[in-house]
């Protein structure tokens, strides 16, 4: 763990324990600030973006099948041939040059020595790949589109965590405040009990009850402070800094649908989880076509230009120049069943991807259903807990007044105070649960995006890097007509990658961040 991160986590614990668990920062921080900071600096999100840029390179690699390949070759060799004694008296020409090998009388053997070198350039230009390259391009395009949806999914996960931890910190800060207020009330109650015991109005049992409740309240306060420290550490881990004085959560109503049917409809169209799998199915379908294209012939042009001659002694004037050009047609006839096996393999993988689409659709609908019902339950809980708090306040005040005239005992007052604090904590938890449930619904629907939440921040453009690569170094203008021909005469036909439409941005967004973070460097 780096010293910076360790310092942040220790600061989160220290700040939570001091000053009653409230943040030490004097400046107010909004949810939009937190989301904007995480959007620009969260390491999980940055890593996913880098992975997407790496995935973009597969498109260039696929298109290289239409582009010329130029290589430089150079070799030199030495040949020493010796004729055995058994061949003495015969004319031996081991190198086939029409000149008999040198005869060595001392050994009774013939010796032939030859050294040669070759330097040249080889150029290969594919004209038709039988659809192999076109299928690879379609698969790469689908993979890239699937990767963009996965990037959307990770972005939604990060934003959901920011919202959850932001709401957690606010809930726990309010819980610490309620626990502190409860301790203060019980301390006053204990002082009053001691005073009344000294004048004989109550017994020692009443004092002991007050002491027991105070000790329990102090223990609960310590637990609340510890829980706040945990929530602050979670927040710092996702956002990148400790929470300051957090403003109330802004409304998400502008993004929420009016009914569950609308939520299901939007999720089926724009859920990144479902769309990523649909693109994955398109990619595997293209790979089926690529496997079938392996049975088709290929046509290419080949050209070589080079020099050949003796290396030692070297004399460039005696080196010969060679230049060749050829049109090459290659037809696979028998591969031992390899191509057929690969076709069957890719077909089954495509079947698996097609079936998994339904699995992901059910998963998305399940997430929307769970989130929606949690949202409905939390909203109902908010209404009931608010009414409980109102009634509990009246009951606590009334019990205290009745105790003064002898109609209530000390334990009645303590119980009334405890019920009031429990109801207040339940109301805080209900508001927290309602907000997190709303964010969960939006995440499942595919609406938890930067363009909707923080429109003031320039969004990361996952297409920008791809547009640069389209005509990067290596592009040749004649690859376009070659690609058209390769796809047009392929059999069977190569499936085209179909890009799905995106949902337009929905305004007005959350409250604008106080300062837009600088764009992080590529990692």
Coordinates of C-alpha atoms in Angstrom, one line a residue:
X1 CA 0.0 0.0 0.0
X2 CA 1.4 3.4 -0.9
X3 CA 2.2 6.0 1.7
X4 CA -0.3 8.4 0.2
X5 CA -3.2 5.9 0.4
X6 CA -2.2 4.7 3.8
X7 CA -2.1 8.3 5.0
X8 CA -5.6 9.0 3.6
X9 CA -7.0 5.9 5.3
X10 CA -5.4 6.9 8.7
X11 CA -6.7 10.4 8.2
X12 CA -10.2 9.0 7.7
X13 CA -10.0 7.1 11.0
X14 CA -8.5 9.9 12.9
X15 CA -10.9 12.5 11.7
X16 CA -13.9 10.2 12.4
X17 CA -12.8 9.7 16.0
X18 CA -12.1 13.4 16.7
X19 CA -14.7 16.1 16.8
X20 CA -17.5 13.6 17.2
X21 CA -17.2 12.0 13.8
X22 CA -17.8 15.1 11.7
X23 CA -15.5 16.1 8.8
X24 CA -12.8 18.6 9.5
X25 CA -12.9 20.2 6.1
X26 CA -14.5 23.7 6.1
X27 CA -15.6 23.6 2.5
X28 CA -18.9 22.0 1.5
X29 CA -18.7 19.0 -0.9
X30 CA -21.5 18.0 -3.2
X31 CA -22.3 14.6 -4.7
X32 CA -21.4 16.0 -8.1
X33 CA -18.0 17.0 -6.8
X34 CA -17.4 13.4 -5.6
X35 CA -18.6 11.8 -8.8
X36 CA -16.5 14.2 -10.9
X37 CA -13.4 13.5 -8.9
X38 CA -13.9 9.7 -9.1
X39 CA -14.7 9.9 -12.8
X40 CA -11.3 11.5 -13.5
X41 CA -9.1 9.6 -11.0
X42 CA -10.6 6.3 -10.0
X43 CA -8.0 3.6 -10.8
X44 CA -10.5 0.9 -11.8
X45 CA -12.1 3.3 -14.3
X46 CA -8.7 4.4 -15.6
X47 CA -7.6 0.8 -16.0
X48 CA -10.8 -0.1 -17.9
X49 CA -10.2 2.9 -20.3
X50 CA -6.6 1.7 -20.9
X51 CA -7.9 -1.8 -21.6
X52 CA -10.4 -0.4 -24.1
X53 CA -7.6 1.5 -25.9
X54 CA -5.7 -1.8 -26.1
X55 CA -8.8 -3.5 -27.5
X56 CA -9.0 -0.8 -30.3
X57 CA -5.7 -2.1 -31.6
X58 CA -7.4 -5.4 -32.6
X59 CA -9.1 -3.5 -35.4
X60 CA -5.8 -2.4 -36.9
X61 CA -4.4 -5.9 -36.6
X62 CA -7.4 -7.3 -38.4
X63 CA -7.1 -4.8 -41.3
X64 CA -3.5 -5.6 -41.7
X65 CA -4.7 -8.7 -43.7
X66 CA -5.5 -6.3 -46.6
X67 CA -2.2 -4.4 -46.4
X68 CA 1.2 -5.3 -48.1
X69 CA 3.9 -7.0 -46.2
X70 CA 7.5 -6.0 -47.0
X71 CA 10.5 -7.9 -45.5
X72 CA 14.2 -7.7 -45.9
X73 CA 16.3 -10.9 -46.1
X74 CA 20.0 -11.5 -46.0
X75 CA 21.9 -14.8 -45.7
X76 CA 25.4 -16.2 -46.2
X77 CA 26.6 -19.8 -46.2
X78 CA 29.7 -21.8 -46.7
X79 CA 29.7 -25.3 -48.4
X80 CA 32.6 -27.7 -48.2
X81 CA 32.1 -31.1 -50.0
X82 CA 34.6 -34.0 -49.8
X83 CA 34.4 -37.0 -52.2
X84 CA 35.4 -40.3 -50.6
X85 CA 38.3 -42.5 -51.8
X86 CA 35.9 -45.1 -53.2
X87 CA 35.0 -42.7 -55.9
X88 CA 38.7 -42.3 -57.0
X89 CA 39.1 -42.2 -60.8
X90 CA 35.5 -41.1 -61.5
X91 CA 34.4 -37.7 -62.4
X92 CA 32.4 -36.2 -59.6
X93 CA 30.5 -32.9 -59.8
X94 CA 28.9 -32.5 -56.5
X95 CA 27.6 -28.9 -57.0
X96 CA 26.3 -29.5 -60.6
X97 CA 28.2 -26.7 -62.2
X98 CA 29.7 -28.9 -64.9
X99 CA 33.2 -28.7 -63.5
X100 CA 34.7 -31.7 -61.8
X101 CA 35.6 -31.4 -58.2
X102 CA 39.2 -30.7 -57.2
X103 CA 41.1 -34.0 -56.7
X104 CA 43.5 -34.1 -53.7
X105 CA 46.2 -36.9 -54.4
X106 CA 47.4 -37.0 -50.8
X107 CA 44.0 -38.0 -49.5
X108 CA 42.6 -39.6 -52.6
X109 CA 39.4 -37.5 -52.2
X110 CA 37.7 -34.7 -54.1
X111 CA 37.0 -31.4 -52.4
X112 CA 34.5 -28.8 -53.4
X113 CA 34.2 -25.4 -51.6
X114 CA 31.6 -22.8 -52.2
X115 CA 30.5 -19.6 -50.3
X116 CA 27.5 -17.6 -51.3
X117 CA 25.4 -14.7 -50.1
X118 CA 21.9 -13.4 -50.8
X119 CA 20.4 -10.0 -50.1
X120 CA 16.8 -9.0 -51.1
X121 CA 13.4 -7.6 -50.5
X122 CA 10.2 -9.6 -50.5
X123 CA 6.8 -8.0 -51.0
X124 CA 3.4 -9.7 -50.6
X125 CA 0.1 -8.0 -51.4
X126 CA -3.1 -10.0 -50.6
X127 CA -5.8 -9.6 -53.3
X128 CA -8.5 -11.9 -51.9
X129 CA -8.4 -13.7 -48.6
X130 CA -11.6 -15.7 -49.1
X131 CA -13.4 -13.6 -46.5
X132 CA -10.9 -14.3 -43.7
X133 CA -9.8 -10.7 -43.2
X134 CA -13.3 -9.3 -43.6
X135 CA -14.6 -11.7 -40.9
X136 CA -11.7 -10.8 -38.6
X137 CA -12.6 -7.1 -39.0
X138 CA -16.2 -7.7 -38.2
X139 CA -15.2 -9.7 -35.1
X140 CA -12.8 -6.9 -34.0
X141 CA -15.5 -4.3 -34.5
X142 CA -18.0 -6.2 -32.4
X143 CA -15.4 -6.8 -29.7
X144 CA -14.6 -3.1 -29.5
X145 CA -18.3 -2.2 -29.2
X146 CA -18.7 -4.9 -26.5
X147 CA -15.7 -3.3 -24.7
X148 CA -17.3 0.1 -24.8
X149 CA -20.4 -1.3 -23.1
X150 CA -18.1 -2.9 -20.5
X151 CA -16.6 0.5 -19.9
X152 CA -20.1 1.9 -19.4
X153 CA -20.8 -0.8 -16.9
X154 CA -17.6 -0.1 -14.9
X155 CA -18.4 3.6 -15.0
X156 CA -21.8 2.9 -13.6
X157 CA -20.3 0.6 -10.9
X158 CA -17.9 3.3 -9.8
X159 CA -20.6 6.0 -9.7
X160 CA -23.0 3.7 -7.8
X161 CA -20.2 3.1 -5.2
X162 CA -19.6 6.9 -5.0
X163 CA -23.3 7.4 -4.4
X164 CA -23.6 4.6 -1.9
X165 CA -20.5 5.6 0.1
X166 CA -21.5 9.3 0.0
X167 CA -24.9 8.3 1.4
X168 CA -23.2 6.0 3.9
X169 CA -21.1 8.8 5.3
X170 CA -24.0 11.2 5.6
X171 CA -26.1 8.4 7.3
X172 CA -23.3 7.6 9.7
X173 CA -22.6 11.3 10.5
X174 CA -26.3 11.7 11.3
X175 CA -26.2 8.5 13.4
X176 CA -23.2 9.9 15.4
X177 CA -25.1 13.1 16.0
X178 CA -28.1 11.2 17.3
X179 CA -26.0 9.0 19.5
X180 CA -24.2 12.1 20.9
X181 CA -27.5 13.8 21.6
X182 CA -28.7 10.6 23.3
X183 CA -25.6 10.5 25.5
X184 CA -26.1 14.2 26.5
X185 CA -29.8 13.6 27.4
X186 CA -29.0 10.5 29.5
X187 CA -26.2 12.4 31.3
X188 CA -28.7 15.1 32.3
X189 CA -31.1 12.4 33.2
X190 CA -28.5 10.7 35.4
X191 CA -27.7 14.0 37.1
X192 CA -31.4 14.6 37.8
X193 CA -31.8 11.1 39.1
X194 CA -28.9 11.6 41.5
X195 CA -30.3 14.9 42.7
X196 CA -33.8 13.4 43.3
X197 CA -32.3 10.4 45.0
X198 CA -30.5 12.7 47.5
X199 CA -33.8 14.4 48.5
X200 CA -35.5 11.0 48.7
X201 CA -37.9 11.3 45.7
X202 CA -36.6 8.1 44.0
X203 CA -34.7 5.0 45.0
X204 CA -31.2 3.8 44.2
X205 CA -32.7 1.5 41.6
X206 CA -33.7 4.5 39.5
X207 CA -30.2 5.9 39.6
X208 CA -28.8 2.5 38.6
X209 CA -31.2 2.3 35.6
X210 CA -30.0 5.7 34.5
X211 CA -26.4 4.7 34.8
X212 CA -26.9 1.5 32.9
X213 CA -28.7 3.3 30.0
X214 CA -25.9 5.9 29.8
X215 CA -23.2 3.3 29.7
X216 CA -25.0 1.5 26.9
X217 CA -25.5 4.7 25.0
X218 CA -21.8 5.5 25.3
X219 CA -20.9 2.1 23.9
X220 CA -23.3 2.6 21.0
X221 CA -21.8 6.0 20.3
X222 CA -18.3 4.4 20.1
X223 CA -19.7 1.9 17.6
X224 CA -21.3 4.6 15.5
X225 CA -17.9 6.5 15.4
X226 CA -16.2 3.3 14.3
X227 CA -18.8 2.7 11.6
X228 CA -18.4 6.3 10.4
X229 CA -14.6 5.7 10.1
X230 CA -15.3 2.6 7.9
X231 CA -17.6 4.6 5.7
X232 CA -15.1 7.4 5.3
X233 CA -12.4 4.9 4.4
X234 CA -14.7 3.4 1.7
X235 CA -15.4 6.8 0.4
X236 CA -11.7 7.8 0.2
X237 CA -10.9 4.5 -1.6
X238 CA -13.4 5.2 -4.4
X239 CA -13.3 9.0 -4.7
X240 CA -9.6 9.5 -3.9
X241 CA -9.9 11.9 -1.0
X242 CA -11.5 12.0 2.4
X243 CA -15.1 13.4 2.6
X244 CA -15.5 17.0 3.7
X245 CA -18.7 18.6 4.9
X246 CA -21.1 16.7 2.6
X247 CA -24.1 18.5 1.2
X248 CA -27.5 16.7 1.2
X249 CA -28.0 14.3 -1.7
X250 CA -29.6 16.0 -4.8
X251 CA -32.7 14.4 -6.3
X252 CA -32.4 11.7 -8.8
X253 CA -36.1 12.0 -9.8
X254 CA -35.2 13.5 -13.3
X255 CA -33.6 10.1 -14.2
X256 CA -36.1 7.7 -12.6
X257 CA -38.9 6.2 -14.6
X258 CA -42.5 6.6 -13.5
X259 CA -43.3 2.9 -13.4
X260 CA -41.5 -0.4 -13.5
X261 CA -42.6 -1.2 -17.0
X262 CA -40.7 1.9 -18.3
X263 CA -37.7 0.8 -16.3
X264 CA -37.8 -2.7 -17.9
X265 CA -38.1 -1.2 -21.4
X266 CA -35.2 1.2 -20.9
X267 CA -33.0 -1.5 -19.4
X268 CA -33.6 -3.9 -22.3
X269 CA -32.5 -1.2 -24.7
X270 CA -29.6 0.4 -22.9
X271 CA -28.3 -1.8 -20.1
X272 CA -24.5 -2.1 -20.7
X273 CA -24.5 -5.7 -19.3
X274 CA -27.1 -6.8 -21.9
X275 CA -25.6 -4.8 -24.8
X276 CA -22.1 -6.1 -24.1
X277 CA -23.4 -9.7 -24.5
X278 CA -25.3 -8.9 -27.6
X279 CA -22.1 -7.5 -29.2
X280 CA -20.2 -10.5 -28.0
X281 CA -22.7 -12.7 -29.9
X282 CA -22.1 -10.7 -33.0
X283 CA -18.3 -11.2 -32.6
X284 CA -18.6 -15.0 -32.2
X285 CA -20.9 -15.1 -35.3
X286 CA -18.2 -13.3 -37.3
X287 CA -15.7 -15.9 -36.1
X288 CA -17.9 -18.7 -37.4
X289 CA -17.7 -17.0 -40.8
X290 CA -13.9 -16.7 -40.4
X291 CA -13.6 -20.4 -39.6
X292 CA -15.6 -21.3 -42.7
X293 CA -13.5 -18.9 -44.8
X294 CA -10.4 -21.1 -44.0
X295 CA -11.7 -23.6 -46.6
X296 CA -11.7 -20.9 -49.3
X297 CA -8.7 -20.2 -51.6
X298 CA -6.6 -17.1 -51.3
X299 CA -5.1 -14.9 -54.1
X300 CA -2.0 -12.7 -53.6
X301 CA 0.8 -11.0 -55.5
X302 CA 4.4 -11.7 -54.6
X303 CA 7.5 -9.8 -55.8
X304 CA 11.2 -10.2 -54.9
X305 CA 14.2 -8.1 -55.7
X306 CA 17.7 -9.1 -54.6
X307 CA 21.4 -9.8 -55.3
X308 CA 23.4 -13.1 -55.1
X309 CA 27.1 -13.7 -55.3
X310 CA 30.3 -14.8 -53.5
X311 CA 30.9 -13.4 -50.1
X312 CA 34.7 -14.1 -49.9
X313 CA 36.3 -12.7 -51.8
X314 CA 33.7 -10.1 -52.1
X315 CA 33.3 -8.4 -55.5
X316 CA 30.1 -6.5 -56.0
X317 CA 30.6 -6.3 -59.8
X318 CA 30.1 -10.1 -60.0
X319 CA 26.9 -10.3 -58.0
X320 CA 23.8 -11.2 -60.0
X321 CA 20.5 -9.3 -59.7
X322 CA 17.3 -11.2 -59.4
X323 CA 13.8 -9.9 -59.8
X324 CA 10.7 -12.0 -59.7
X325 CA 6.9 -11.4 -59.7
X326 CA 4.2 -13.9 -59.2
X327 CA 0.5 -14.3 -58.7
X328 CA -0.1 -17.0 -56.1
X329 CA -3.3 -18.9 -55.6
X330 CA -3.5 -21.2 -52.6
X331 CA -6.3 -23.7 -52.2
X332 CA -6.5 -25.8 -49.0
X333 CA -7.4 -29.4 -50.0
X334 CA -7.0 -31.5 -46.9
X335 CA -6.2 -30.3 -43.3
X336 CA -6.8 -33.6 -41.5
X337 CA -10.2 -32.3 -40.2
X338 CA -8.7 -29.2 -38.6
X339 CA -10.9 -26.7 -40.4
X340 CA -14.1 -28.6 -39.9
X341 CA -13.3 -29.0 -36.2
X342 CA -12.7 -25.2 -35.8
X343 CA -16.0 -24.5 -37.6
X344 CA -17.9 -26.7 -35.2
X345 CA -16.1 -25.2 -32.2
X346 CA -17.0 -21.6 -33.3
X347 CA -20.6 -22.6 -34.0
X348 CA -21.0 -23.9 -30.5
X349 CA -19.3 -20.8 -29.0
X350 CA -21.8 -18.7 -30.9
X351 CA -24.6 -20.8 -29.6
X352 CA -23.4 -20.3 -26.1
X353 CA -23.2 -16.5 -26.6
X354 CA -26.7 -16.4 -28.1
X355 CA -28.1 -18.3 -25.1
X356 CA -26.2 -16.1 -22.7
X357 CA -28.0 -13.1 -24.1
X358 CA -31.2 -14.4 -22.5
X359 CA -29.3 -15.1 -19.3
X360 CA -28.1 -11.5 -19.1
X361 CA -31.6 -10.2 -20.0
X362 CA -33.0 -12.0 -17.1
X363 CA -30.2 -10.8 -14.8
X364 CA -30.9 -7.2 -15.8
X365 CA -34.7 -7.6 -15.3
X366 CA -34.0 -9.2 -11.9
X367 CA -31.7 -6.3 -10.9
X368 CA -34.4 -3.7 -12.0
X369 CA -37.1 -5.7 -10.1
X370 CA -35.0 -5.9 -6.9
X371 CA -34.0 -2.3 -7.0
X372 CA -37.5 -1.1 -7.8
X373 CA -39.1 -3.0 -4.9
X374 CA -36.4 -1.8 -2.6
X375 CA -37.1 1.7 -3.7
X376 CA -40.9 1.3 -3.1
X377 CA -40.2 -0.3 0.3
X378 CA -37.8 2.5 1.3
X379 CA -40.3 5.2 0.3
X380 CA -43.0 3.5 2.4
X381 CA -40.5 3.2 5.3
X382 CA -39.7 6.9 5.1
X383 CA -43.4 7.9 5.6
X384 CA -43.8 5.5 8.5
X385 CA -40.6 6.4 10.2
X386 CA -41.3 10.1 9.9
X387 CA -44.7 9.5 11.6
X388 CA -43.0 7.4 14.3
X389 CA -40.4 10.1 15.0
X390 CA -43.2 12.7 15.3
X391 CA -45.2 10.5 17.7
X392 CA -42.1 9.4 19.7
X393 CA -41.1 13.1 20.3
X394 CA -44.5 13.8 21.7
X395 CA -44.4 10.7 23.8
X396 CA -40.9 11.5 25.2
X397 CA -41.8 15.1 26.1
X398 CA -45.1 13.9 27.7
X399 CA -43.4 11.2 29.7
X400 CA -40.8 13.7 31.0
X401 CA -43.5 16.1 32.1
X402 CA -45.5 13.2 33.7
X403 CA -42.5 12.1 35.6
X404 CA -42.2 15.5 37.2
X405 CA -45.7 15.1 38.8
X406 CA -45.1 11.5 39.8
X407 CA -47.2 9.8 37.1
X408 CA -44.2 8.2 35.4
X409 CA -41.1 6.4 36.6
X410 CA -37.5 6.8 35.6
X411 CA -37.6 3.7 33.5
X412 CA -40.6 5.1 31.6
X413 CA -38.6 8.2 30.7
X414 CA -35.5 6.1 29.7
X415 CA -37.7 3.9 27.5
X416 CA -39.3 6.8 25.8
X417 CA -36.0 8.4 25.0
X418 CA -34.6 5.1 23.7
X419 CA -37.7 4.7 21.4
X420 CA -37.2 8.2 20.1
X421 CA -33.5 7.7 19.2
X422 CA -34.3 4.3 17.6
X423 CA -37.1 5.9 15.4
X424 CA -34.7 8.8 14.5
X425 CA -32.0 6.3 13.4
X426 CA -34.6 4.3 11.5
X427 CA -35.7 7.5 9.6
X428 CA -32.1 8.3 8.7
X429 CA -31.6 4.7 7.4
X430 CA -34.8 4.8 5.4
X431 CA -33.8 8.0 3.6
X432 CA -30.3 6.4 2.9
X433 CA -31.9 3.2 1.6
X434 CA -34.3 5.1 -0.7
X435 CA -31.5 7.0 -2.3
X436 CA -29.2 4.0 -2.8
X437 CA -32.1 2.0 -4.2
X438 CA -32.9 4.7 -6.7
X439 CA -29.2 4.7 -7.8
X440 CA -29.3 0.9 -8.1
X441 CA -32.3 1.1 -10.4
X442 CA -30.6 3.7 -12.6
X443 CA -27.4 1.5 -12.7
X444 CA -29.4 -1.5 -13.9
X445 CA -31.2 0.6 -16.5
X446 CA -27.9 2.0 -17.9
X447 CA -28.6 5.6 -17.0
X448 CA -26.0 6.1 -14.3
X449 CA -23.6 7.8 -16.6
X450 CA -21.4 11.0 -16.5
X451 CA -23.4 12.6 -19.3
X452 CA -26.6 12.4 -17.1
X453 CA -25.1 13.1 -13.6
X454 CA -22.3 15.6 -14.3
X455 CA -22.9 17.2 -17.7
X456 CA -20.6 20.1 -16.8
X457 CA -17.6 17.7 -16.9
X458 CA -16.3 16.7 -20.4
X459 CA -17.0 13.0 -20.7
X460 CA -14.3 10.5 -21.7
X461 CA -14.7 9.8 -25.4
X462 CA -14.0 6.1 -26.0
X463 CA -14.3 6.6 -29.8
X464 CA -11.5 9.2 -30.0
X465 CA -8.7 6.7 -29.9
X466 CA -10.4 4.4 -32.4
X467 CA -10.8 7.3 -34.9
X468 CA -7.1 8.0 -34.7
X469 CA -6.2 4.4 -35.4
X470 CA -8.4 4.1 -38.4
X471 CA -5.9 5.9 -40.6
X472 CA -2.8 5.4 -38.5
X473 CA 0.7 4.4 -39.8
X474 CA 0.3 1.4 -42.0
X475 CA -2.8 2.5 -43.9
X476 CA -2.7 2.2 -47.7
X477 CA -5.5 3.6 -49.9
X478 CA -5.9 0.4 -52.0
X479 CA -7.0 -1.6 -49.0
X480 CA -10.5 -0.1 -49.3
X481 CA -11.3 -1.7 -52.7
X482 CA -9.6 -4.9 -51.7
X483 CA -11.8 -5.0 -48.6
X484 CA -14.9 -4.4 -50.6
X485 CA -14.1 -7.2 -53.0
X486 CA -13.1 -9.6 -50.2
X487 CA -16.4 -9.1 -48.5
X488 CA -18.5 -9.1 -51.6
X489 CA -17.4 -12.4 -53.0
X490 CA -17.0 -14.3 -49.7
X491 CA -19.0 -17.5 -49.3
X492 CA -20.8 -17.8 -47.0
X493 CA -21.5 -14.1 -46.6
X494 CA -19.6 -12.2 -43.8
X495 CA -22.0 -10.8 -41.2
X496 CA -21.8 -7.0 -40.7
X497 CA -21.4 -5.6 -37.2
X498 CA -24.5 -3.6 -36.2
X499 CA -24.0 -0.8 -33.7
X500 CA -26.9 -0.1 -31.4
X501 CA -28.2 3.5 -30.7
X502 CA -27.4 5.2 -27.4
X503 CA -29.8 6.9 -25.2
X504 CA -29.6 10.8 -25.4
X505 CA -28.4 12.6 -22.3
X506 CA -31.1 13.5 -19.8
X507 CA -30.8 16.8 -18.0
X508 CA -30.4 18.8 -15.9
X509 CA -27.9 16.6 -14.0
X510 CA -26.8 16.9 -10.4
X511 CA -25.6 20.2 -8.9
X512 CA -22.5 21.3 -10.9
X513 CA -19.2 20.5 -9.3
X514 CA -17.3 23.4 -7.8
X515 CA -14.2 22.7 -9.9
X516 CA -13.7 20.3 -12.8
X517 CA -10.6 18.1 -12.2
X518 CA -7.9 18.1 -14.7
X519 CA -7.8 15.3 -17.2
X520 CA -5.6 12.4 -15.9
X521 CA -2.7 11.3 -18.1
X522 CA -3.0 8.0 -20.0
X523 CA -1.7 5.1 -18.0

